[in-house]
Coordinates of C-alpha atoms in Angstrom, one line a residue:
Chain Q
M173 CA -16.2 34.1 18.4
K174 CA -14.7 35.5 15.3
C175 CA -12.8 32.3 14.8
F176 CA -16.0 30.2 14.8
R177 CA -17.8 32.5 12.4
F178 CA -15.0 32.0 10.1
L179 CA -14.6 28.3 10.6
L180 CA -18.2 27.2 10.1
P181 CA -18.7 28.3 6.5
L182 CA -15.3 27.0 5.7
L183 CA -16.2 23.5 7.0
I184 CA -19.4 23.6 5.0
L185 CA -17.4 24.6 1.9
V186 CA -15.1 21.7 2.4
F187 CA -17.8 19.1 3.0
I188 CA -20.5 20.0 0.6
P189 CA -18.6 19.4 -2.7
A190 CA -17.4 16.1 -1.3
C191 CA -20.9 14.9 -0.8
S192 CA -22.2 15.7 -4.3
P193 CA -22.3 12.7 -6.6
P194 CA -19.4 12.3 -9.0
E195 CA -20.1 13.7 -12.4
T196 CA -20.1 11.1 -15.2
G197 CA -20.8 13.5 -18.1
S198 CA -19.1 12.3 -21.2
G199 CA -17.6 15.7 -21.7
T200 CA -20.1 17.0 -24.2
S201 CA -21.1 20.0 -22.1
P202 CA -20.6 23.2 -24.1
S203 CA -18.1 24.7 -21.6
E204 CA -14.9 26.3 -22.8
S205 CA -12.4 23.7 -21.8
Q206 CA -13.4 20.1 -21.8
T207 CA -11.9 17.5 -19.5
I208 CA -11.3 13.9 -20.1
E209 CA -10.7 11.7 -17.0
N210 CA -8.4 8.9 -17.9
K211 CA -7.3 6.3 -15.4
G212 CA -6.1 2.7 -15.1
S213 CA -3.3 0.4 -16.0
D214 CA 0.2 1.3 -14.8
T215 CA 1.6 -0.3 -17.9
I216 CA -0.2 2.2 -20.1
V217 CA 0.1 5.2 -17.8
N218 CA 3.3 6.6 -19.4
L219 CA 1.9 6.1 -22.9
A220 CA -1.4 7.7 -22.0
L221 CA 0.5 10.7 -20.5
A222 CA 2.6 11.1 -23.6
W223 CA -0.6 10.9 -25.8
A224 CA -2.4 13.4 -23.5
E225 CA 0.5 15.9 -23.6
R226 CA 0.8 15.7 -27.4
Y227 CA -3.0 15.9 -27.9
Q228 CA -3.3 18.9 -25.6
E229 CA -0.6 20.7 -27.7
I230 CA -2.8 20.2 -30.8
H231 CA -6.1 20.8 -29.0
P232 CA -5.5 23.3 -26.2
E233 CA -9.2 23.4 -25.4
V234 CA -9.2 19.8 -24.2
R235 CA -7.8 18.9 -20.8
I236 CA -6.8 15.3 -20.2
S237 CA -6.0 14.1 -16.7
V238 CA -4.2 10.8 -16.6
T239 CA -3.7 8.6 -13.5
G240 CA -2.4 5.1 -13.0
G241 CA -3.3 2.6 -10.2
G242 CA -3.7 -0.6 -12.2
S243 CA -6.2 -2.0 -14.7
G244 CA -8.5 -3.2 -12.0
T245 CA -8.5 0.3 -10.5
G246 CA -9.3 1.9 -13.8
I247 CA -12.1 -0.5 -14.6
A248 CA -13.6 -0.2 -11.1
S249 CA -13.6 3.6 -11.6
L250 CA -15.4 3.2 -14.9
I251 CA -17.9 1.0 -13.2
N252 CA -18.4 3.5 -10.4
G253 CA -18.8 6.2 -13.0
T254 CA -15.8 8.4 -12.0
V255 CA -13.7 8.3 -15.2
D256 CA -14.5 8.8 -18.9
V257 CA -11.8 6.5 -20.2
A258 CA -10.4 3.5 -18.4
N259 CA -7.0 2.0 -19.4
A260 CA -6.5 -1.7 -19.1
S261 CA -3.8 -4.1 -20.0
R262 CA -6.3 -7.0 -20.0
E263 CA -9.8 -7.5 -21.3
M264 CA -12.7 -6.7 -18.9
K265 CA -13.8 -9.9 -17.1
P266 CA -17.4 -11.0 -17.6
E267 CA -18.3 -10.2 -14.0
E268 CA -16.9 -6.7 -14.4
I269 CA -19.1 -6.2 -17.4
E270 CA -22.0 -7.5 -15.5
S271 CA -21.5 -5.1 -12.6
A272 CA -20.9 -2.3 -15.0
E273 CA -24.3 -2.9 -16.6
A274 CA -25.9 -3.2 -13.2
N275 CA -24.6 0.3 -12.6
G276 CA -26.0 1.5 -16.0
I277 CA -22.6 1.7 -17.6
K278 CA -22.0 0.1 -21.0
P279 CA -18.3 -0.5 -21.6
V280 CA -17.0 -0.2 -25.1
E281 CA -13.6 -1.6 -25.9
F282 CA -10.7 -0.1 -28.0
V283 CA -7.4 -1.8 -28.7
I284 CA -4.9 1.0 -28.5
A285 CA -1.5 -0.7 -28.7
R286 CA 0.2 -4.0 -28.1
D287 CA 2.8 -4.9 -25.5
A288 CA 5.3 -7.7 -24.9
I289 CA 5.8 -8.8 -21.3
A290 CA 9.5 -9.2 -20.7
I291 CA 11.0 -11.6 -18.2
I292 CA 13.7 -9.8 -16.4
V293 CA 16.6 -10.8 -14.1
H294 CA 19.6 -9.2 -12.5
L295 CA 22.4 -8.3 -15.0
D296 CA 24.8 -10.8 -13.3
N297 CA 22.4 -13.7 -13.7
P298 CA 23.9 -16.2 -16.1
V299 CA 20.5 -17.5 -17.2
D300 CA 19.5 -16.0 -20.5
K301 CA 16.8 -18.2 -21.9
L302 CA 13.7 -19.9 -20.4
T303 CA 10.8 -21.9 -21.7
L304 CA 7.2 -20.9 -20.8
G305 CA 7.0 -24.2 -18.9
Q306 CA 10.0 -23.3 -16.8
I307 CA 8.7 -19.8 -16.1
S308 CA 5.4 -21.4 -15.0
D309 CA 7.2 -23.8 -12.7
I310 CA 9.2 -21.0 -11.2
Y311 CA 6.2 -18.9 -10.4
S312 CA 4.1 -21.8 -9.1
G313 CA 6.8 -22.8 -6.8
K314 CA 8.0 -26.0 -8.4
I315 CA 11.5 -24.6 -9.2
N316 CA 13.1 -22.9 -6.3
N317 CA 16.8 -22.6 -7.1
W318 CA 18.5 -21.1 -10.1
K319 CA 20.8 -24.1 -10.5
E320 CA 17.8 -26.2 -11.6
I321 CA 17.6 -24.1 -14.7
G322 CA 21.2 -23.7 -15.5
G323 CA 22.1 -20.8 -13.2
E324 CA 24.1 -20.4 -10.0
D325 CA 23.2 -22.0 -6.7
R326 CA 20.9 -19.3 -5.4
P327 CA 17.4 -19.2 -4.1
I328 CA 14.8 -17.8 -6.6
V329 CA 13.0 -14.7 -5.4
R330 CA 9.8 -14.3 -7.4
L331 CA 8.5 -10.8 -8.0
S332 CA 5.1 -9.9 -9.3
R333 CA 2.8 -6.9 -9.5
E334 CA -0.1 -6.7 -7.1
T335 CA -3.3 -8.5 -8.0
N336 CA -5.0 -5.3 -9.2
S337 CA -2.5 -5.2 -12.1
G338 CA -3.7 -6.3 -15.5
T339 CA -0.2 -7.6 -16.1
H340 CA -0.6 -9.9 -13.1
V341 CA -3.8 -11.3 -14.4
Y342 CA -2.5 -11.8 -17.9
F343 CA 0.6 -13.4 -16.5
L344 CA -1.4 -15.8 -14.3
E345 CA -3.6 -16.9 -17.2
E346 CA -1.1 -17.1 -20.1
V347 CA 2.1 -18.0 -18.3
V348 CA 1.6 -19.5 -14.9
R349 CA -1.4 -21.5 -16.3
L350 CA 0.1 -21.7 -19.8
G351 CA -3.2 -20.5 -21.3
E352 CA -4.9 -23.7 -20.4
K353 CA -8.6 -23.5 -19.5
G354 CA -9.4 -25.2 -16.3
N355 CA -5.8 -25.1 -15.1
Q356 CA -6.0 -23.9 -11.5
T357 CA -2.3 -23.3 -10.8
L358 CA -1.7 -20.3 -8.6
F359 CA 1.3 -18.1 -7.9
S360 CA 3.5 -19.6 -5.2
R361 CA 2.5 -18.2 -1.8
D362 CA 5.9 -16.5 -1.3
T363 CA 5.7 -14.5 -4.5
L364 CA 6.5 -10.9 -3.6
L365 CA 3.6 -8.7 -4.6
L366 CA 5.0 -5.3 -5.3
P367 CA 2.7 -2.2 -5.6
S368 CA 4.5 -0.7 -8.6
S369 CA 6.7 -1.3 -11.6
E370 CA 9.4 0.8 -9.9
G371 CA 9.3 -1.6 -6.9
I372 CA 10.1 -4.5 -9.3
S373 CA 12.9 -2.8 -11.2
A374 CA 14.5 -1.5 -7.9
E375 CA 14.6 -5.1 -6.6
I376 CA 15.8 -6.6 -10.0
R377 CA 18.6 -4.0 -10.2
Q378 CA 20.2 -5.0 -6.9
N379 CA 19.1 -8.6 -6.2
P380 CA 20.8 -11.4 -8.2
N381 CA 18.2 -13.9 -6.8
A382 CA 15.2 -12.1 -8.3
I383 CA 13.1 -12.8 -11.3
G384 CA 10.4 -10.5 -12.4
Y385 CA 8.1 -9.6 -15.3
D386 CA 7.0 -6.2 -16.7
G387 CA 5.9 -4.5 -19.8
L388 CA 8.6 -4.1 -22.4
G389 CA 8.3 -0.3 -22.1
Y390 CA 9.6 -0.5 -18.5
V391 CA 12.7 -2.4 -19.2
T392 CA 15.9 -0.4 -18.8
E393 CA 19.6 -1.0 -19.4
E394 CA 20.1 -2.0 -15.8
M395 CA 18.3 -5.3 -16.1
K396 CA 18.7 -8.4 -18.2
V397 CA 15.9 -9.6 -20.5
V398 CA 15.5 -13.3 -20.9
A399 CA 14.7 -15.0 -24.2
V400 CA 11.6 -17.1 -24.1
A401 CA 10.5 -20.2 -26.1
E402 CA 7.0 -21.7 -26.2
D403 CA 8.4 -25.2 -25.6
P404 CA 11.9 -26.7 -25.2
E405 CA 12.2 -27.5 -28.9
G406 CA 11.0 -24.1 -30.0
R407 CA 13.1 -21.1 -30.8
Y408 CA 14.1 -18.7 -28.0
V409 CA 12.9 -15.2 -28.9
M410 CA 13.7 -11.8 -27.4
P411 CA 10.8 -9.5 -27.0
S412 CA 10.6 -6.6 -29.6
A413 CA 8.1 -4.9 -31.8
Q414 CA 9.1 -7.2 -34.7
S415 CA 8.8 -10.4 -32.7
V416 CA 5.5 -9.3 -31.2
N417 CA 3.9 -8.4 -34.5
S418 CA 5.2 -11.5 -36.3
G419 CA 3.7 -13.6 -33.5
N420 CA 7.0 -15.2 -32.5
Y421 CA 7.3 -13.9 -29.0
P422 CA 4.8 -15.9 -26.9
I423 CA 4.0 -13.4 -24.1
A424 CA 2.3 -10.5 -25.9
R425 CA -1.0 -8.9 -25.4
N426 CA -3.3 -6.1 -26.5
L427 CA -3.7 -2.9 -24.5
Y428 CA -7.2 -1.5 -24.2
M429 CA -9.1 1.6 -23.4
Y430 CA -12.7 1.4 -22.3
T431 CA -15.4 4.1 -22.5
N432 CA -18.9 4.3 -21.2
G433 CA -21.1 3.7 -24.3
E434 CA -20.0 4.6 -27.8
P435 CA -17.8 7.7 -27.3
A436 CA -19.0 11.1 -28.6
G437 CA -17.6 14.6 -28.9
V438 CA -14.1 15.1 -27.5
I439 CA -13.6 11.6 -26.3
E440 CA -14.4 10.2 -29.7
E441 CA -12.0 12.6 -31.4
Y442 CA -9.3 11.7 -28.8
L443 CA -9.7 7.9 -29.3
N444 CA -9.7 8.3 -33.1
W445 CA -6.5 10.3 -32.9
I446 CA -4.9 7.6 -30.6
Q447 CA -5.5 5.0 -33.3
S448 CA -4.0 7.3 -36.0
P449 CA -0.4 7.1 -37.3
P450 CA 1.0 10.1 -35.5
A451 CA -0.2 8.8 -32.1
Q452 CA 1.0 5.3 -32.9
E453 CA 4.5 6.7 -33.5
I454 CA 4.6 7.6 -29.9
V455 CA 3.8 4.0 -29.1
T456 CA 7.0 2.9 -30.8
E457 CA 9.0 5.6 -29.1
L458 CA 8.0 4.4 -25.7
G459 CA 8.9 0.7 -26.4
F460 CA 5.4 -0.6 -27.0
V461 CA 4.2 -2.2 -30.2
P462 CA 1.8 -0.2 -32.5
I463 CA -1.5 -1.7 -33.6
K464 CA -1.4 -2.8 -37.2
P465 CA -2.9 -0.3 -39.6
Chain R
M117 CA -24.4 44.3 26.7
D118 CA -24.7 41.8 29.5
R119 CA -27.1 39.6 27.6
D120 CA -24.9 39.8 24.6
L121 CA -22.0 38.4 26.7
N122 CA -24.2 35.6 28.0
L123 CA -25.4 34.7 24.6
G124 CA -21.8 34.5 23.3
E125 CA -20.8 32.5 26.3
M126 CA -23.6 30.1 25.7
I127 CA -22.7 29.6 22.0
I128 CA -19.1 29.0 22.9
T129 CA -20.0 26.4 25.5
R130 CA -22.3 24.7 23.1
L131 CA -19.7 24.6 20.4
I132 CA -17.1 23.1 22.8
N133 CA -19.7 20.6 23.9
I134 CA -20.3 19.6 20.3
A135 CA -16.6 19.4 19.6
G136 CA -16.3 17.1 22.6
Y137 CA -19.1 14.8 21.6
S138 CA -18.2 14.8 18.0
A139 CA -15.2 12.5 18.6
I140 CA -17.5 9.9 20.1
I141 CA -20.0 10.4 17.3
F142 CA -17.3 10.0 14.7
V143 CA -15.9 6.8 16.2
G144 CA -19.4 5.4 16.5
M145 CA -20.2 6.3 12.9
I146 CA -16.9 4.8 11.6
F147 CA -17.6 1.6 13.5
Y148 CA -21.1 1.4 12.2
F149 CA -19.9 1.9 8.7
L150 CA -17.2 -0.8 9.1
L151 CA -19.8 -3.2 10.5
R152 CA -22.3 -2.4 7.7
E153 CA -19.7 -3.0 5.0
G154 CA -17.7 -5.7 6.7
L155 CA -20.3 -8.0 8.2
P156 CA -21.8 -9.3 4.9
T157 CA -18.5 -11.1 4.6
L158 CA -19.7 -13.7 7.1
N159 CA -22.6 -14.5 4.8
E160 CA -20.8 -14.4 1.5
V161 CA -17.6 -16.2 2.4
N162 CA -17.7 -19.5 4.2
F163 CA -15.8 -19.5 7.5
G164 CA -13.4 -22.2 6.4
N165 CA -12.2 -20.0 3.6
L166 CA -11.9 -17.0 5.8
V167 CA -9.6 -18.7 8.3
S168 CA -7.6 -20.6 5.6
N169 CA -4.0 -19.7 5.0
R170 CA -4.3 -18.6 1.4
W171 CA -5.0 -15.0 0.4
Y172 CA -5.6 -14.6 -3.3
P173 CA -8.7 -12.5 -3.7
I174 CA -9.0 -12.5 -7.5
E175 CA -9.6 -16.2 -7.3
A176 CA -11.9 -16.0 -4.2
Y177 CA -9.3 -17.2 -1.7
F178 CA -10.0 -15.0 1.3
G179 CA -7.9 -16.5 4.1
I180 CA -7.0 -13.6 6.4
L181 CA -4.7 -15.5 8.7
P182 CA -1.6 -14.7 6.7
L183 CA -2.4 -11.0 6.8
L184 CA -3.2 -11.1 10.6
G185 CA 0.1 -13.0 11.1
G186 CA 2.0 -10.6 8.9
S187 CA 0.7 -7.6 10.9
L188 CA 1.5 -9.3 14.2
V189 CA 5.1 -10.3 13.3
I190 CA 5.9 -6.8 12.0
T191 CA 4.3 -5.0 14.9
I192 CA 6.0 -7.2 17.5
G193 CA 9.3 -6.6 15.8
A194 CA 8.7 -2.9 15.7
T195 CA 7.7 -2.8 19.3
L196 CA 10.8 -4.7 20.3
I197 CA 12.8 -2.0 18.6
A198 CA 10.8 1.0 19.6
V199 CA 10.3 0.4 23.3
P200 CA 13.9 0.0 24.5
F201 CA 15.2 2.7 22.2
G202 CA 12.3 5.0 22.8
I203 CA 12.3 4.7 26.6
G204 CA 16.1 4.8 26.7
T205 CA 16.0 8.1 24.8
A206 CA 13.3 9.5 27.0
V207 CA 15.2 8.7 30.2
Y208 CA 18.3 10.2 28.8
L209 CA 16.5 13.4 27.7
A210 CA 14.6 13.8 31.0
E211 CA 17.1 12.6 33.6
I212 CA 20.7 12.6 32.3
A213 CA 21.2 15.0 29.3
P214 CA 22.4 18.5 30.1
R215 CA 19.9 21.2 29.4
W216 CA 21.4 22.3 26.1
V217 CA 21.6 18.8 24.7
R218 CA 18.0 18.3 25.6
E219 CA 17.0 21.5 23.9
I220 CA 18.5 20.4 20.7
L221 CA 17.5 16.7 20.8
K222 CA 13.9 17.0 21.7
P223 CA 12.9 19.1 18.7
L224 CA 15.0 16.9 16.5
V225 CA 13.1 13.8 17.7
E226 CA 9.9 15.6 17.0
V227 CA 11.0 16.4 13.5
L228 CA 11.7 12.7 13.0
A229 CA 8.0 12.1 14.0
G230 CA 6.9 14.4 11.1
L231 CA 8.8 12.5 8.4
P232 CA 6.3 11.4 5.7
S233 CA 6.1 7.6 5.7
V234 CA 6.4 7.4 1.9
V235 CA 9.8 9.0 2.1
L236 CA 10.9 6.5 4.7
G237 CA 9.5 3.7 2.6
F238 CA 11.4 4.9 -0.4
L239 CA 14.7 5.0 1.6
G240 CA 13.9 1.6 3.0
M241 CA 13.3 0.2 -0.5
L242 CA 16.4 1.7 -2.1
V243 CA 18.9 1.7 0.8
L244 CA 17.9 -0.5 3.8
A245 CA 16.6 -3.5 1.9
P246 CA 19.7 -4.0 -0.3
F247 CA 21.9 -3.5 2.7
L248 CA 20.1 -6.1 4.8
R249 CA 20.1 -8.6 2.0
K250 CA 23.8 -8.3 1.6
Y251 CA 24.8 -8.3 5.3
L252 CA 22.3 -10.8 6.6
Q253 CA 22.7 -13.1 3.6
L254 CA 19.0 -13.2 2.9
P255 CA 17.4 -14.2 -0.4
T256 CA 15.7 -10.7 -0.5
G257 CA 15.8 -7.6 1.6
L258 CA 12.1 -7.0 1.4
T259 CA 11.2 -8.8 4.6
A260 CA 9.1 -8.4 7.7
F261 CA 12.3 -7.4 9.5
T262 CA 12.9 -4.5 7.2
G263 CA 9.4 -3.3 7.9
S264 CA 9.9 -3.8 11.6
L265 CA 13.0 -1.7 11.6
L266 CA 11.4 1.2 9.7
L267 CA 8.2 1.1 11.8
G268 CA 10.2 0.8 15.0
G269 CA 12.1 3.9 13.8
M270 CA 8.8 5.7 13.1
A271 CA 7.3 4.7 16.5
I272 CA 10.4 5.9 18.5
P273 CA 9.6 9.6 18.3
T274 CA 6.0 9.0 19.5
V275 CA 7.3 6.9 22.4
V276 CA 10.1 9.4 23.3
S277 CA 7.9 12.5 23.3
V278 CA 5.1 11.0 25.4
A279 CA 7.4 9.1 27.8
E280 CA 9.7 12.0 28.3
D281 CA 6.8 14.2 29.3
A282 CA 5.7 11.6 31.8
I283 CA 9.1 11.1 33.3
D284 CA 9.6 14.9 33.5
A285 CA 6.4 15.2 35.4
V286 CA 7.6 13.0 38.3
P287 CA 8.0 15.4 41.3
K288 CA 11.6 16.4 42.1
S289 CA 11.0 15.3 45.7
Y290 CA 10.8 11.6 44.7
R291 CA 14.3 11.8 43.2
D292 CA 15.6 13.9 46.1
A293 CA 14.3 11.4 48.6
S294 CA 15.8 8.5 46.7
L295 CA 19.2 10.1 46.4
A296 CA 19.1 11.1 50.1
I297 CA 18.8 7.5 51.3
G298 CA 22.0 6.8 49.3
A299 CA 20.6 5.4 46.0
T300 CA 22.7 5.9 42.9
K301 CA 21.4 7.8 40.0
W302 CA 20.8 4.6 38.1
Q303 CA 18.9 3.1 41.0
T304 CA 16.8 6.3 41.3
I305 CA 15.9 6.2 37.6
W306 CA 15.2 2.4 37.5
R307 CA 13.5 2.0 40.9
V308 CA 11.8 5.3 41.6
T309 CA 11.4 7.7 38.6
L310 CA 10.3 5.1 36.0
P311 CA 7.9 3.3 38.2
A312 CA 6.4 6.6 39.3
A313 CA 5.9 7.6 35.6
K314 CA 4.6 4.1 34.7
S315 CA 1.2 5.2 33.5
G316 CA 2.6 7.8 31.1
V317 CA 5.2 5.4 29.9
T318 CA 2.6 2.7 29.3
T319 CA 0.6 5.2 27.3
A320 CA 3.7 6.0 25.3
I321 CA 4.3 2.4 24.4
M322 CA 0.6 1.8 23.5
L323 CA 0.7 4.9 21.2
G324 CA 3.9 3.6 19.6
V325 CA 2.3 0.1 19.0
G326 CA -0.8 1.8 17.6
R327 CA 1.4 3.8 15.2
A328 CA 3.2 0.6 14.1
I329 CA 0.1 -1.5 13.5
G330 CA -1.7 1.2 11.6
E331 CA 1.1 2.2 9.4
T332 CA 0.6 1.4 5.8
M333 CA 2.7 3.0 3.1
T334 CA 6.2 2.1 4.5
V335 CA 5.3 -1.5 5.1
M336 CA 3.8 -1.9 1.7
M337 CA 7.0 -0.6 0.1
V338 CA 9.5 -2.6 2.1
S339 CA 8.0 -5.9 3.4
G340 CA 7.5 -7.7 0.1
N341 CA 3.7 -8.3 0.6
A342 CA 3.8 -12.0 0.2
P343 CA 0.8 -13.5 2.1
V344 CA 2.6 -16.3 3.9
L345 CA 1.4 -17.5 7.2
P346 CA 4.4 -16.8 9.6
G347 CA 5.7 -19.8 11.5
G348 CA 8.3 -19.3 14.1
I349 CA 11.0 -16.7 14.5
R350 CA 12.4 -17.2 11.0
A351 CA 9.3 -15.6 9.6
L352 CA 10.7 -12.2 10.7
F353 CA 13.3 -12.6 7.9
K354 CA 10.9 -13.5 5.2
P355 CA 8.5 -11.4 3.3
A356 CA 5.1 -10.7 5.0
R357 CA 1.9 -9.0 4.0
T358 CA 0.1 -6.8 6.6
M359 CA -3.6 -6.1 6.8
T360 CA -3.1 -2.4 6.2
A361 CA -1.0 -2.9 3.1
T362 CA -3.6 -5.3 1.8
I363 CA -6.4 -2.8 2.2
A364 CA -4.4 0.0 0.6
A365 CA -3.2 -2.1 -2.3
E366 CA -6.5 -3.7 -3.2
M367 CA -9.2 -1.2 -2.2
G368 CA -8.8 0.8 -5.4
E369 CA -9.4 -2.2 -7.6
V370 CA -12.6 -3.6 -6.1
A371 CA -16.1 -2.8 -7.4
T372 CA -18.2 -1.3 -4.7
G373 CA -20.4 -4.0 -3.0
S374 CA -18.5 -7.0 -4.3
V375 CA -17.4 -9.9 -2.0
H376 CA -13.8 -8.7 -2.1
Y377 CA -14.9 -5.2 -1.1
H378 CA -16.8 -6.6 1.9
V379 CA -13.8 -8.8 2.9
L380 CA -11.5 -5.7 2.8
F381 CA -13.9 -3.9 5.1
F382 CA -14.0 -7.0 7.3
I383 CA -10.2 -6.8 7.6
G384 CA -10.6 -3.1 8.5
M385 CA -13.0 -4.1 11.2
V386 CA -10.5 -6.6 12.6
L387 CA -7.8 -3.9 12.6
F388 CA -10.1 -1.5 14.3
L389 CA -11.0 -4.1 17.0
I390 CA -7.3 -4.8 17.6
S391 CA -6.5 -1.1 18.1
L392 CA -9.5 -0.8 20.3
L393 CA -8.3 -3.7 22.4
I394 CA -4.8 -2.2 22.7
N395 CA -6.3 1.1 23.8
I396 CA -8.7 -0.5 26.3
T397 CA -5.9 -2.6 27.8
A398 CA -3.7 0.4 28.1
S399 CA -6.3 2.6 29.8
F400 CA -7.2 -0.4 32.1
V401 CA -3.5 -0.7 33.1
V402 CA -3.1 3.0 33.6
F403 CA -6.4 3.2 35.6
R404 CA -5.4 0.3 38.0
Q405 CA -2.0 1.9 38.6
R406 CA -3.5 5.2 39.4
Q407 CA -5.7 3.6 42.0
R408 CA -2.8 1.8 43.5
Q409 CA -0.7 5.0 43.6
E410 CA -3.5 6.9 45.3
R411 CA -3.8 4.2 47.9
I412 CA -0.1 4.3 48.6
L413 CA 0.1 8.1 48.7
S414 CA -2.9 8.6 50.9

């Protein structure tokens, strides 16, 4: 008896809050500490965490919770009204904007940093430069052996992020399809779709057959970055802040944050701070490319 | 005083009743929810697309056959590993091992059952996959086989602990009778004890298979997730994508109510039906055996 009397209210306590609708308030309530929910791109997550930590040091009254999961995840959460700020390593698609508006959410876009996508291989792989066309042929399944592009006689194992990753979508459009509208090339069926950046680097570190791609911020000493040229006659360029800002490195993109409506209050202050020089310094520290002043 | 006791009794009986029925209600509600969210798929996606062999949801390719195939290959592989090892261990524990060995081993096996699947996945990704790539000369270690090995390992404790209980429950008189007519220990185990414990052992295998087909995290980390329709035995040594990993990897990205969202629930429905089928088959087998046994014993 005693046990049930204790259990029942406990069950109610557990279930009731779970049923209440998620709060979508933009953080303007006059409570003491204000919370910003920030979610999305795994490419941005480390940067967003670094920003959040620094910002909370300056403004202890603001609490910022940062989670990853992929650009698609962040945007879906914004559409479903569960986050204040969504991180995305690609622009929102028209159909995402549509479904957001259908949900009464008006996404506003901010460019917060730039990023180069590095093509990475195992340290022992002799291949050190590729053209965009070759990379496209590798990922669409036309090139299947490293010897076809000047490497050893080894099968190519293609690594990619999952389809919910903004990096995946960007790579599909700008590299696999070479940025051509109407090009319907797809990733080869046997491309390994790994759920995290760590999955890709773990495989690249130990597998000499593998080729992968990831944001420049995730590249470590234990893998080799390949120089990329736009076409066979072009110059092969290594990804770096300089080559991205000068426009020489061909696989670079903007990183975005999205809010619901024009931000106000703490969220506005936070986003303004992100675009300011001290926050953009952190961008450089983490291997990304700062937005031009 | 007396009435108080009766009232208490009544409430307890009711609560236990509710607890009993709640399982049925929950399963019913889950199935209803799956149907409601999954069935619109059949309207939104044409059937040819759904049974094609291309899964690329962001471009509206919704062929679920590669996922079904991936789950099947990995589950069969895991079963082939878990059943012999699991039942072998159970027989050893119940029939052969001295008491003290059994007292150490059984809790250890149960600890193994409690290992979080993420931890196993992590080990698989960093240790097992590179090892398999090197020694089996594979292009990559992230294959269906790697998934099968780990899932088999995860299913073994389930199989062992249920099968061991079943074997242990076989009356001693069966063994004594068998030994008395001159059968060896092995003959007794293989011809008498195991057949007598068949229904429990079947349940153990089915639970193990259920564990394997429903497992998500480990498979997602080690099997490479390439949606390729498996063809032949070689598919075991190539990357594969399971239904569970697909749902886990993609559910977070989809906007509620979109076509992709409905298709993911449809996959969930298929998965649910498969587990249901396994369970029904198992209980059917067990039921028939029990009837036969009763006939023989009476």
